[in-house]
Amino acid sequence: MIHYDFDGKVAVVTGAAGGIGRATARRLAAAGARVVVADLDLDQAEETVKLIAGDGGDAAAVRVDVAESASVKAMVDFTVRRYGGLDYAHNNAGIVGAGANIADMPDEVWERGIAVMLSGVFYGMKHEIPAILARGGGAIVNTSSGAGLIGFPGMGNYVAAKHGVIGLTRTAALEYITQGIRINAICPGTARSRMVDDWMRGSAEAEAQVAALHPIGRIAEADEIAEAVLWLLSGAASFVVGAALPVDGGYTIT
Ligand SMILES: NC(=O)c1ccc[n+]([C@@H]2O[C@H](COP(=O)([O-])OP(=O)(O)OC[C@H]3O[C@@H](n4cnc5c(N)ncnc54)[C@H](O)[C@@H]3O)[C@@H](O)[C@H]2O)c1
């Protein structure tokens, strides 16, 4: 594992109560960042903070609903009040896909998917960018998905939101790179998380079926996705701008 240096920097991670967001928050804190652990689920966000404190890191939890602009603004305001500014953000909160084809998808299921996973990333960047600019620059990573690059039957709301995240990321990257903010997206394949555990319901058979879809022959640990996020946020990726990086064991190249 590469050691990154985020000493003295401040980061906010949404969806950090579990899975990929928790793994990113822990890795950022281990690399020296002060981390705001933001999630709808405050109890589990506090749990992430305890894990970080146990590792000797500095973090604070805040409840956010990324689907609400005012709530996301309050998250950024909290970060600036608590730690004096903002340098990095990982906009990562997400929910499971519809589980229904388009003609059968209730409007509210469509709307919630778009609100959390597309508007959530928009509100994130909208409120984070001024704070990052005030520090003279930084970096943002948005979580898209393999489903941001290819279609998946029964997941139209998820697929549309995740494709949208890539378009929004590319546009934001062009708008802000000259002001010192590098903005990229990651496109994970299936990674072990609460969402995926709920979906597979502890069935080894289900996991084997999903693993077989990935040319690498297994699903990822959340930490393997966090590793890519850390790299994209770090100076090691200094010439990477507006990328949609697959971290998917080969899923989307088959
Ligand atoms: N795990 C995978 O296989 C996989 C693959 C591709 C993309 N992703 C994406 O990775 C991201 C993280 O998911 P994960 O797999 O770690 O699952 P997870 O369920 O562990 O994490 C998602 C987090 O988002 C939070 N959240 C949901 N709605 C929210 C809202 N409105 N406001 C704030 N927080 C909210 C949840 O409480 C949860 O803690 C998601 O965007 C997901 O779509 C995951």
PDB file of C-alpha atoms and ligand atoms in Angstrom:
ATOM      1  CA  MET A   1       0.000   0.000   0.000  1.00  0.00           C
ATOM      2  CA  ILE A   2       1.408   3.414  -1.013  1.00  0.00           C
ATOM      3  CA  HIS A   3       1.788   6.004   1.727  1.00  0.00           C
ATOM      4  CA  TYR A   4       0.254   9.325   0.718  1.00  0.00           C
ATOM      5  CA  ASP A   5       0.888  12.567   2.564  1.00  0.00           C
ATOM      6  CA  PHE A   6      -2.259  14.574   3.325  1.00  0.00           C
ATOM      7  CA  ASP A   7      -0.766  16.114   6.446  1.00  0.00           C
ATOM      8  CA  GLY A   8      -2.544  19.291   7.558  1.00  0.00           C
ATOM      9  CA  LYS A   9      -5.184  18.952   4.820  1.00  0.00           C
ATOM     10  CA  VAL A  10      -8.943  18.777   5.311  1.00  0.00           C
ATOM     11  CA  ALA A  11     -11.204  16.336   3.483  1.00  0.00           C
ATOM     12  CA  VAL A  12     -14.921  15.621   3.393  1.00  0.00           C
ATOM     13  CA  VAL A  13     -16.259  12.204   2.397  1.00  0.00           C
ATOM     14  CA  THR A  14     -19.990  11.610   1.823  1.00  0.00           C
ATOM     15  CA  GLY A  15     -21.477   8.163   2.287  1.00  0.00           C
ATOM     16  CA  ALA A  16     -18.695   7.558   4.804  1.00  0.00           C
ATOM     17  CA  ALA A  17     -20.798   5.525   7.258  1.00  0.00           C
ATOM     18  CA  GLY A  18     -19.746   2.324   5.517  1.00  0.00           C
ATOM     19  CA  GLY A  19     -18.248   0.621   2.490  1.00  0.00           C
ATOM     20  CA  ILE A  20     -16.130   2.630   0.072  1.00  0.00           C
ATOM     21  CA  GLY A  21     -16.653   5.985   1.847  1.00  0.00           C
ATOM     22  CA  ARG A  22     -15.597   4.587   5.227  1.00  0.00           C
ATOM     23  CA  ALA A  23     -12.519   3.010   3.616  1.00  0.00           C
ATOM     24  CA  THR A  24     -11.594   6.329   1.946  1.00  0.00           C
ATOM     25  CA  ALA A  25     -12.152   8.311   5.151  1.00  0.00           C
ATOM     26  CA  ARG A  26      -9.927   5.902   7.113  1.00  0.00           C
ATOM     27  CA  ARG A  27      -7.172   5.968   4.474  1.00  0.00           C
ATOM     28  CA  LEU A  28      -7.269   9.794   4.250  1.00  0.00           C
ATOM     29  CA  ALA A  29      -7.051  10.103   8.038  1.00  0.00           C
ATOM     30  CA  ALA A  30      -4.210   7.567   8.162  1.00  0.00           C
ATOM     31  CA  ALA A  31      -2.406   9.752   5.599  1.00  0.00           C
ATOM     32  CA  GLY A  32      -2.697  12.773   7.917  1.00  0.00           C
ATOM     33  CA  ALA A  33      -5.886  14.498   6.751  1.00  0.00           C
ATOM     34  CA  ARG A  34      -8.541  15.775   9.131  1.00  0.00           C
ATOM     35  CA  VAL A  35     -11.696  14.166   7.810  1.00  0.00           C
ATOM     36  CA  VAL A  36     -15.372  15.046   7.953  1.00  0.00           C
ATOM     37  CA  VAL A  37     -17.343  11.805   7.835  1.00  0.00           C
ATOM     38  CA  ALA A  38     -20.688  12.767   6.289  1.00  0.00           C
ATOM     39  CA  ASP A  39     -23.683  10.478   5.914  1.00  0.00           C
ATOM     40  CA  LEU A  40     -27.454  10.207   6.322  1.00  0.00           C
ATOM     41  CA  ASP A  41     -26.720   7.495   8.895  1.00  0.00           C
ATOM     42  CA  LEU A  42     -25.170   9.480  11.761  1.00  0.00           C
ATOM     43  CA  ASP A  43     -24.783   6.444  14.068  1.00  0.00           C
ATOM     44  CA  GLN A  44     -22.597   4.571  11.603  1.00  0.00           C
ATOM     45  CA  ALA A  45     -20.778   7.798  10.672  1.00  0.00           C
ATOM     46  CA  GLU A  46     -19.879   8.114  14.384  1.00  0.00           C
ATOM     47  CA  GLU A  47     -18.657   4.510  14.175  1.00  0.00           C
ATOM     48  CA  THR A  48     -16.317   5.497  11.319  1.00  0.00           C
ATOM     49  CA  VAL A  49     -15.024   8.379  13.461  1.00  0.00           C
ATOM     50  CA  LYS A  50     -14.338   5.913  16.309  1.00  0.00           C
ATOM     51  CA  LEU A  51     -12.410   3.634  13.946  1.00  0.00           C
ATOM     52  CA  ILE A  52     -10.343   6.626  12.763  1.00  0.00           C
ATOM     53  CA  ALA A  53      -9.709   7.786  16.344  1.00  0.00           C
ATOM     54  CA  GLY A  54      -8.658   4.208  17.201  1.00  0.00           C
ATOM     55  CA  ASP A  55      -6.081   4.441  14.402  1.00  0.00           C
ATOM     56  CA  GLY A  56      -4.837   7.755  15.891  1.00  0.00           C
ATOM     57  CA  GLY A  57      -6.548   9.995  13.316  1.00  0.00           C
ATOM     58  CA  ASP A  58      -8.694  13.122  13.551  1.00  0.00           C
ATOM     59  CA  ALA A  59     -12.268  13.022  12.209  1.00  0.00           C
ATOM     60  CA  ALA A  60     -15.721  14.427  12.910  1.00  0.00           C
ATOM     61  CA  ALA A  61     -19.130  13.091  11.892  1.00  0.00           C
ATOM     62  CA  VAL A  62     -21.942  15.143  10.420  1.00  0.00           C
ATOM     63  CA  ARG A  63     -25.395  14.135   9.228  1.00  0.00           C
ATOM     64  CA  VAL A  64     -26.095  15.099   5.626  1.00  0.00           C
ATOM     65  CA  ASP A  65     -28.773  14.332   3.072  1.00  0.00           C
ATOM     66  CA  VAL A  66     -26.887  14.840  -0.172  1.00  0.00           C
ATOM     67  CA  ALA A  67     -30.208  15.105  -2.028  1.00  0.00           C
ATOM     68  CA  GLU A  68     -30.835  18.455  -0.278  1.00  0.00           C
ATOM     69  CA  SER A  69     -28.718  21.431  -1.347  1.00  0.00           C
ATOM     70  CA  ALA A  70     -29.110  23.218   2.013  1.00  0.00           C
ATOM     71  CA  SER A  71     -28.008  20.107   3.897  1.00  0.00           C
ATOM     72  CA  VAL A  72     -24.884  19.779   1.722  1.00  0.00           C
ATOM     73  CA  LYS A  73     -24.084  23.474   2.242  1.00  0.00           C
ATOM     74  CA  ALA A  74     -24.408  22.934   5.998  1.00  0.00           C
ATOM     75  CA  MET A  75     -21.945  20.005   5.702  1.00  0.00           C
ATOM     76  CA  VAL A  76     -19.365  22.244   4.008  1.00  0.00           C
ATOM     77  CA  ASP A  77     -19.978  25.066   6.511  1.00  0.00           C
ATOM     78  CA  PHE A  78     -19.492  22.556   9.355  1.00  0.00           C
ATOM     79  CA  THR A  79     -16.195  21.417   7.792  1.00  0.00           C
ATOM     80  CA  VAL A  80     -14.865  24.962   7.435  1.00  0.00           C
ATOM     81  CA  ARG A  81     -15.937  25.865  11.004  1.00  0.00           C
ATOM     82  CA  ARG A  82     -14.481  22.701  12.477  1.00  0.00           C
ATOM     83  CA  TYR A  83     -11.178  22.458  10.584  1.00  0.00           C
ATOM     84  CA  GLY A  84     -10.660  25.943   9.114  1.00  0.00           C
ATOM     85  CA  GLY A  85     -11.118  25.118   5.417  1.00  0.00           C
ATOM     86  CA  LEU A  86     -11.515  22.388   2.813  1.00  0.00           C
ATOM     87  CA  ASP A  87      -8.943  20.882   0.432  1.00  0.00           C
ATOM     88  CA  TYR A  88     -10.379  17.561  -0.784  1.00  0.00           C
ATOM     89  CA  ALA A  89     -13.764  15.963  -1.299  1.00  0.00           C
ATOM     90  CA  HIS A  90     -15.026  12.517  -2.151  1.00  0.00           C
ATOM     91  CA  ASN A  91     -18.675  12.728  -3.245  1.00  0.00           C
ATOM     92  CA  ASN A  92     -19.647   9.124  -2.765  1.00  0.00           C
ATOM     93  CA  ALA A  93     -23.084   8.659  -1.147  1.00  0.00           C
ATOM     94  CA  GLY A  94     -25.303   6.252  -3.024  1.00  0.00           C
ATOM     95  CA  ILE A  95     -28.282   3.907  -2.869  1.00  0.00           C
ATOM     96  CA  VAL A  96     -29.152   0.661  -4.641  1.00  0.00           C
ATOM     97  CA  GLY A  97     -30.624   0.653  -8.148  1.00  0.00           C
ATOM     98  CA  ALA A  98     -34.316   0.290  -8.894  1.00  0.00           C
ATOM     99  CA  GLY A  99     -34.652  -3.459  -9.400  1.00  0.00           C
ATOM    100  CA  ALA A 100     -37.300  -2.771 -12.049  1.00  0.00           C
ATOM    101  CA  ASN A 101     -37.336  -2.244 -15.785  1.00  0.00           C
ATOM    102  CA  ILE A 102     -38.229   1.230 -17.031  1.00  0.00           C
ATOM    103  CA  ALA A 103     -41.936   0.620 -17.716  1.00  0.00           C
ATOM    104  CA  ASP A 104     -42.341  -0.767 -14.180  1.00  0.00           C
ATOM    105  CA  MET A 105     -40.213   1.771 -12.301  1.00  0.00           C
ATOM    106  CA  PRO A 106     -42.220   3.945  -9.895  1.00  0.00           C
ATOM    107  CA  ASP A 107     -41.571   7.664 -10.533  1.00  0.00           C
ATOM    108  CA  GLU A 108     -40.428   8.177  -6.951  1.00  0.00           C
ATOM    109  CA  VAL A 109     -37.789   5.408  -7.297  1.00  0.00           C
ATOM    110  CA  TRP A 110     -36.451   7.091 -10.444  1.00  0.00           C
ATOM    111  CA  GLU A 111     -36.487  10.505  -8.752  1.00  0.00           C
ATOM    112  CA  ARG A 112     -34.766   9.342  -5.546  1.00  0.00           C
ATOM    113  CA  GLY A 113     -31.943   7.646  -7.492  1.00  0.00           C
ATOM    114  CA  ILE A 114     -31.302  10.821  -9.486  1.00  0.00           C
ATOM    115  CA  ALA A 115     -31.667  13.045  -6.397  1.00  0.00           C
ATOM    116  CA  VAL A 116     -29.140  11.117  -4.286  1.00  0.00           C
ATOM    117  CA  MET A 117     -26.598  10.033  -6.883  1.00  0.00           C
ATOM    118  CA  LEU A 118     -26.662  12.820  -9.491  1.00  0.00           C
ATOM    119  CA  SER A 119     -28.034  15.919  -7.734  1.00  0.00           C
ATOM    120  CA  GLY A 120     -26.066  14.777  -4.660  1.00  0.00           C
ATOM    121  CA  VAL A 121     -22.810  15.052  -6.610  1.00  0.00           C
ATOM    122  CA  PHE A 122     -23.904  18.392  -8.115  1.00  0.00           C
ATOM    123  CA  TYR A 123     -24.748  19.871  -4.686  1.00  0.00           C
ATOM    124  CA  GLY A 124     -21.492  18.439  -3.328  1.00  0.00           C
ATOM    125  CA  MET A 125     -19.315  20.154  -5.923  1.00  0.00           C
ATOM    126  CA  LYS A 126     -21.426  23.338  -5.930  1.00  0.00           C
ATOM    127  CA  HIS A 127     -20.793  23.913  -2.217  1.00  0.00           C
ATOM    128  CA  GLU A 128     -17.308  22.380  -1.937  1.00  0.00           C
ATOM    129  CA  ILE A 129     -15.724  24.279  -4.851  1.00  0.00           C
ATOM    130  CA  PRO A 130     -15.895  27.788  -3.295  1.00  0.00           C
ATOM    131  CA  ALA A 131     -14.341  26.452  -0.071  1.00  0.00           C
ATOM    132  CA  ILE A 132     -11.573  24.640  -1.985  1.00  0.00           C
ATOM    133  CA  LEU A 133     -10.922  27.738  -4.121  1.00  0.00           C
ATOM    134  CA  ALA A 134     -10.563  29.769  -0.916  1.00  0.00           C
ATOM    135  CA  ARG A 135      -7.603  27.496  -0.054  1.00  0.00           C
ATOM    136  CA  GLY A 136      -6.035  28.039  -3.489  1.00  0.00           C
ATOM    137  CA  GLY A 137      -7.009  24.655  -4.962  1.00  0.00           C
ATOM    138  CA  GLY A 138      -7.325  20.955  -4.191  1.00  0.00           C
ATOM    139  CA  ALA A 139      -9.018  17.914  -5.673  1.00  0.00           C
ATOM    140  CA  ILE A 140     -12.394  16.179  -5.864  1.00  0.00           C
ATOM    141  CA  VAL A 141     -13.289  12.582  -6.686  1.00  0.00           C
ATOM    142  CA  ASN A 142     -16.885  11.653  -7.498  1.00  0.00           C
ATOM    143  CA  THR A 143     -18.062   8.056  -7.242  1.00  0.00           C
ATOM    144  CA  SER A 144     -19.620   6.871 -10.472  1.00  0.00           C
ATOM    145  CA  SER A 145     -19.719   3.120 -11.207  1.00  0.00           C
ATOM    146  CA  GLY A 146     -19.112   0.509 -13.864  1.00  0.00           C
ATOM    147  CA  ALA A 147     -22.799   1.327 -14.396  1.00  0.00           C
ATOM    148  CA  GLY A 148     -21.646   4.824 -15.407  1.00  0.00           C
ATOM    149  CA  LEU A 149     -19.950   3.283 -18.448  1.00  0.00           C
ATOM    150  CA  ILE A 150     -22.334   0.526 -19.579  1.00  0.00           C
ATOM    151  CA  GLY A 151     -26.031  -0.315 -19.243  1.00  0.00           C
ATOM    152  CA  PHE A 152     -27.573  -2.646 -16.664  1.00  0.00           C
ATOM    153  CA  PRO A 153     -31.132  -3.951 -17.082  1.00  0.00           C
ATOM    154  CA  GLY A 154     -33.383  -3.182 -14.110  1.00  0.00           C
ATOM    155  CA  MET A 155     -31.198  -0.336 -12.860  1.00  0.00           C
ATOM    156  CA  GLY A 156     -32.196   2.582 -15.104  1.00  0.00           C
ATOM    157  CA  ASN A 157     -32.206   5.174 -12.314  1.00  0.00           C
ATOM    158  CA  TYR A 158     -28.772   4.073 -11.068  1.00  0.00           C
ATOM    159  CA  VAL A 159     -27.248   3.792 -14.555  1.00  0.00           C
ATOM    160  CA  ALA A 160     -28.581   7.211 -15.615  1.00  0.00           C
ATOM    161  CA  ALA A 161     -27.328   8.874 -12.424  1.00  0.00           C
ATOM    162  CA  LYS A 162     -23.887   7.258 -12.708  1.00  0.00           C
ATOM    163  CA  HIS A 163     -23.532   8.188 -16.406  1.00  0.00           C
ATOM    164  CA  GLY A 164     -24.558  11.712 -15.373  1.00  0.00           C
ATOM    165  CA  VAL A 165     -21.849  11.804 -12.713  1.00  0.00           C
ATOM    166  CA  ILE A 166     -19.239  11.298 -15.434  1.00  0.00           C
ATOM    167  CA  GLY A 167     -20.624  14.141 -17.574  1.00  0.00           C
ATOM    168  CA  LEU A 168     -20.796  16.427 -14.568  1.00  0.00           C
ATOM    169  CA  THR A 169     -17.261  15.461 -13.529  1.00  0.00           C
ATOM    170  CA  ARG A 170     -15.839  16.210 -16.979  1.00  0.00           C
ATOM    171  CA  THR A 171     -17.620  19.571 -17.093  1.00  0.00           C
ATOM    172  CA  ALA A 172     -16.515  20.560 -13.583  1.00  0.00           C
ATOM    173  CA  ALA A 173     -12.957  19.458 -14.419  1.00  0.00           C
ATOM    174  CA  LEU A 174     -12.903  21.812 -17.413  1.00  0.00           C
ATOM    175  CA  GLU A 175     -14.471  24.663 -15.445  1.00  0.00           C
ATOM    176  CA  TYR A 176     -12.039  24.552 -12.497  1.00  0.00           C
ATOM    177  CA  ILE A 177      -8.707  23.056 -13.594  1.00  0.00           C
ATOM    178  CA  THR A 178      -7.235  26.471 -14.363  1.00  0.00           C
ATOM    179  CA  GLN A 179      -8.133  27.525 -10.812  1.00  0.00           C
ATOM    180  CA  GLY A 180      -6.262  24.595  -9.301  1.00  0.00           C
ATOM    181  CA  ILE A 181      -8.984  22.026  -8.618  1.00  0.00           C
ATOM    182  CA  ARG A 182      -8.498  18.598 -10.238  1.00  0.00           C
ATOM    183  CA  ILE A 183     -11.808  16.757 -10.527  1.00  0.00           C
ATOM    184  CA  ASN A 184     -12.111  13.085 -11.498  1.00  0.00           C
ATOM    185  CA  ALA A 185     -14.498  10.149 -11.131  1.00  0.00           C
ATOM    186  CA  ILE A 186     -14.007   6.514 -10.176  1.00  0.00           C
ATOM    187  CA  CYS A 187     -16.054   3.720 -11.669  1.00  0.00           C
ATOM    188  CA  PRO A 188     -15.917   0.777  -9.259  1.00  0.00           C
ATOM    189  CA  GLY A 189     -16.889  -2.775 -10.093  1.00  0.00           C
ATOM    190  CA  THR A 190     -18.593  -4.756  -7.354  1.00  0.00           C
ATOM    191  CA  ALA A 191     -16.948  -4.040  -4.012  1.00  0.00           C
ATOM    192  CA  ARG A 192     -17.782  -5.437  -0.584  1.00  0.00           C
ATOM    193  CA  SER A 193     -19.936  -2.876   1.248  1.00  0.00           C
ATOM    194  CA  ARG A 194     -23.207  -2.656   3.152  1.00  0.00           C
ATOM    195  CA  MET A 195     -25.073  -2.046  -0.117  1.00  0.00           C
ATOM    196  CA  VAL A 196     -23.568  -5.106  -1.774  1.00  0.00           C
ATOM    197  CA  ASP A 197     -23.907  -7.285   1.367  1.00  0.00           C
ATOM    198  CA  ASP A 198     -27.628  -6.404   1.555  1.00  0.00           C
ATOM    199  CA  TRP A 199     -28.022  -7.190  -2.110  1.00  0.00           C
ATOM    200  CA  MET A 200     -26.203 -10.586  -1.880  1.00  0.00           C
ATOM    201  CA  ARG A 201     -27.764 -11.379   1.534  1.00  0.00           C
ATOM    202  CA  GLY A 202     -24.726 -13.393   2.643  1.00  0.00           C
ATOM    203  CA  SER A 203     -25.237 -15.945  -0.138  1.00  0.00           C
ATOM    204  CA  ALA A 204     -21.924 -17.479  -1.247  1.00  0.00           C
ATOM    205  CA  GLU A 205     -23.653 -18.589  -4.439  1.00  0.00           C
ATOM    206  CA  ALA A 206     -24.742 -15.026  -5.252  1.00  0.00           C
ATOM    207  CA  GLU A 207     -21.218 -13.757  -4.561  1.00  0.00           C
ATOM    208  CA  ALA A 208     -19.710 -16.427  -6.824  1.00  0.00           C
ATOM    209  CA  GLN A 209     -22.100 -15.437  -9.625  1.00  0.00           C
ATOM    210  CA  VAL A 210     -21.207 -11.763  -9.285  1.00  0.00           C
ATOM    211  CA  ALA A 211     -17.495 -12.541  -8.961  1.00  0.00           C
ATOM    212  CA  ALA A 212     -17.631 -14.541 -12.204  1.00  0.00           C
ATOM    213  CA  LEU A 213     -18.765 -11.402 -14.069  1.00  0.00           C
ATOM    214  CA  HIS A 214     -15.424  -9.783 -13.225  1.00  0.00           C
ATOM    215  CA  PRO A 215     -12.525 -11.077 -15.381  1.00  0.00           C
ATOM    216  CA  ILE A 216     -10.318 -10.962 -12.270  1.00  0.00           C
ATOM    217  CA  GLY A 217     -12.603 -13.658 -10.795  1.00  0.00           C
ATOM    218  CA  ARG A 218     -13.595 -11.983  -7.514  1.00  0.00           C
ATOM    219  CA  ILE A 219     -15.249  -8.881  -6.119  1.00  0.00           C
ATOM    220  CA  ALA A 220     -13.191  -6.052  -4.598  1.00  0.00           C
ATOM    221  CA  GLU A 221     -12.598  -5.093  -1.008  1.00  0.00           C
ATOM    222  CA  ALA A 222     -13.765  -1.510  -0.360  1.00  0.00           C
ATOM    223  CA  ASP A 223     -10.163  -0.626   0.451  1.00  0.00           C
ATOM    224  CA  GLU A 224      -9.079  -1.406  -3.118  1.00  0.00           C
ATOM    225  CA  ILE A 225     -11.480   1.282  -4.361  1.00  0.00           C
ATOM    226  CA  ALA A 226     -10.324   3.713  -1.642  1.00  0.00           C
ATOM    227  CA  GLU A 227      -6.746   3.203  -2.839  1.00  0.00           C
ATOM    228  CA  ALA A 228      -7.711   4.587  -6.258  1.00  0.00           C
ATOM    229  CA  VAL A 229      -9.523   7.528  -4.651  1.00  0.00           C
ATOM    230  CA  LEU A 230      -6.433   8.397  -2.591  1.00  0.00           C
ATOM    231  CA  TRP A 231      -4.279   8.262  -5.711  1.00  0.00           C
ATOM    232  CA  LEU A 232      -6.637  10.520  -7.677  1.00  0.00           C
ATOM    233  CA  LEU A 233      -6.812  13.040  -4.817  1.00  0.00           C
ATOM    234  CA  SER A 234      -3.048  13.012  -4.304  1.00  0.00           C
ATOM    235  CA  GLY A 235      -0.313  14.910  -6.115  1.00  0.00           C
ATOM    236  CA  ALA A 236       0.717  11.572  -7.667  1.00  0.00           C
ATOM    237  CA  ALA A 237      -2.189  12.084 -10.090  1.00  0.00           C
ATOM    238  CA  SER A 238      -1.203  15.699 -10.841  1.00  0.00           C
ATOM    239  CA  PHE A 239      -1.866  15.411 -14.617  1.00  0.00           C
ATOM    240  CA  VAL A 240      -5.116  13.410 -14.329  1.00  0.00           C
ATOM    241  CA  VAL A 241      -8.075  15.687 -15.107  1.00  0.00           C
ATOM    242  CA  GLY A 242     -11.684  14.718 -15.779  1.00  0.00           C
ATOM    243  CA  ALA A 243     -10.962  10.996 -15.907  1.00  0.00           C
ATOM    244  CA  ALA A 244     -13.591   8.322 -15.319  1.00  0.00           C
ATOM    245  CA  LEU A 245     -11.292   5.643 -13.925  1.00  0.00           C
ATOM    246  CA  PRO A 246     -12.578   2.056 -13.973  1.00  0.00           C
ATOM    247  CA  VAL A 247     -11.522   0.170 -10.819  1.00  0.00           C
ATOM    248  CA  ASP A 248     -13.476  -2.926 -11.691  1.00  0.00           C
ATOM    249  CA  GLY A 249     -11.378  -6.055 -12.142  1.00  0.00           C
ATOM    250  CA  GLY A 250     -11.981  -5.771 -15.876  1.00  0.00           C
ATOM    251  CA  TYR A 251     -15.800  -5.799 -15.660  1.00  0.00           C
ATOM    252  CA  THR A 252     -16.403  -3.047 -18.215  1.00  0.00           C
ATOM    253  CA  ILE A 253     -13.873  -4.226 -20.823  1.00  0.00           C
ATOM    254  CA  THR A 254     -15.597  -7.551 -21.546  1.00  0.00           C
TER     255      THR A 254
HETATM  256  N1  LIG B   1     -19.955  -1.425  -3.690  1.00  0.00           N
HETATM  257  C1  LIG B   1     -20.076  -1.514  -5.012  1.00  0.00           C
HETATM  258  O1  LIG B   1     -20.060  -2.606  -5.583  1.00  0.00           O
HETATM  259  C2  LIG B   1     -20.182  -0.275  -5.844  1.00  0.00           C
HETATM  260  C3  LIG B   1     -19.924  -0.371  -7.218  1.00  0.00           C
HETATM  261  C4  LIG B   1     -19.997   0.788  -7.981  1.00  0.00           C
HETATM  262  C5  LIG B   1     -20.313   1.992  -7.398  1.00  0.00           C
HETATM  263  N2  LIG B   1     -20.582   2.036  -6.059  1.00  0.00           N
HETATM  264  C6  LIG B   1     -20.906   3.317  -5.476  1.00  0.00           C
HETATM  265  O2  LIG B   1     -20.072   3.546  -4.376  1.00  0.00           O
HETATM  266  C7  LIG B   1     -20.697   4.451  -3.481  1.00  0.00           C
HETATM  267  C8  LIG B   1     -20.588   3.923  -2.072  1.00  0.00           C
HETATM  268  O3  LIG B   1     -21.399   2.765  -1.951  1.00  0.00           O
HETATM  269  P1  LIG B   1     -20.979   1.484  -1.091  1.00  0.00           P
HETATM  270  O4  LIG B   1     -20.965   0.349  -2.019  1.00  0.00           O
HETATM  271  O5  LIG B   1     -19.809   1.790  -0.245  1.00  0.00           O
HETATM  272  O6  LIG B   1     -22.319   1.262  -0.218  1.00  0.00           O
HETATM  273  P2  LIG B   1     -22.709   1.674   1.274  1.00  0.00           P
HETATM  274  O7  LIG B   1     -24.171   1.412   1.344  1.00  0.00           O
HETATM  275  O8  LIG B   1     -21.811   1.020   2.249  1.00  0.00           O
HETATM  276  O9  LIG B   1     -22.418   3.239   1.304  1.00  0.00           O
HETATM  277  C9  LIG B   1     -23.317   4.199   0.804  1.00  0.00           C
HETATM  278  C10 LIG B   1     -23.523   5.227   1.886  1.00  0.00           C
HETATM  279  O10 LIG B   1     -24.293   6.319   1.365  1.00  0.00           O
HETATM  280  C11 LIG B   1     -25.153   6.740   2.396  1.00  0.00           C
HETATM  281  N3  LIG B   1     -26.278   7.485   1.839  1.00  0.00           N
HETATM  282  C12 LIG B   1     -27.327   7.005   1.136  1.00  0.00           C
HETATM  283  N4  LIG B   1     -28.165   7.999   0.812  1.00  0.00           N
HETATM  284  C13 LIG B   1     -27.629   9.137   1.321  1.00  0.00           C
HETATM  285  C14 LIG B   1     -28.029  10.494   1.320  1.00  0.00           C
HETATM  286  N5  LIG B   1     -29.171  10.885   0.722  1.00  0.00           N
HETATM  287  N6  LIG B   1     -27.232  11.403   1.925  1.00  0.00           N
HETATM  288  C15 LIG B   1     -26.095  11.022   2.537  1.00  0.00           C
HETATM  289  N7  LIG B   1     -25.668   9.745   2.589  1.00  0.00           N
HETATM  290  C16 LIG B   1     -26.431   8.817   1.979  1.00  0.00           C
HETATM  291  C17 LIG B   1     -25.594   5.466   3.091  1.00  0.00           C
HETATM  292  O11 LIG B   1     -26.093   5.719   4.392  1.00  0.00           O
HETATM  293  C18 LIG B   1     -24.305   4.669   3.090  1.00  0.00           C
HETATM  294  O12 LIG B   1     -23.544   4.864   4.269  1.00  0.00           O
HETATM  295  C19 LIG B   1     -22.128   4.620  -3.997  1.00  0.00           C
HETATM  296  O13 LIG B   1     -22.234   5.829  -4.726  1.00  0.00           O
HETATM  297  C20 LIG B   1     -22.302   3.437  -4.919  1.00  0.00           C
HETATM  298  O14 LIG B   1     -23.265   3.675  -5.910  1.00  0.00           O
HETATM  299  C21 LIG B   1     -20.509   0.930  -5.272  1.00  0.00           C
END
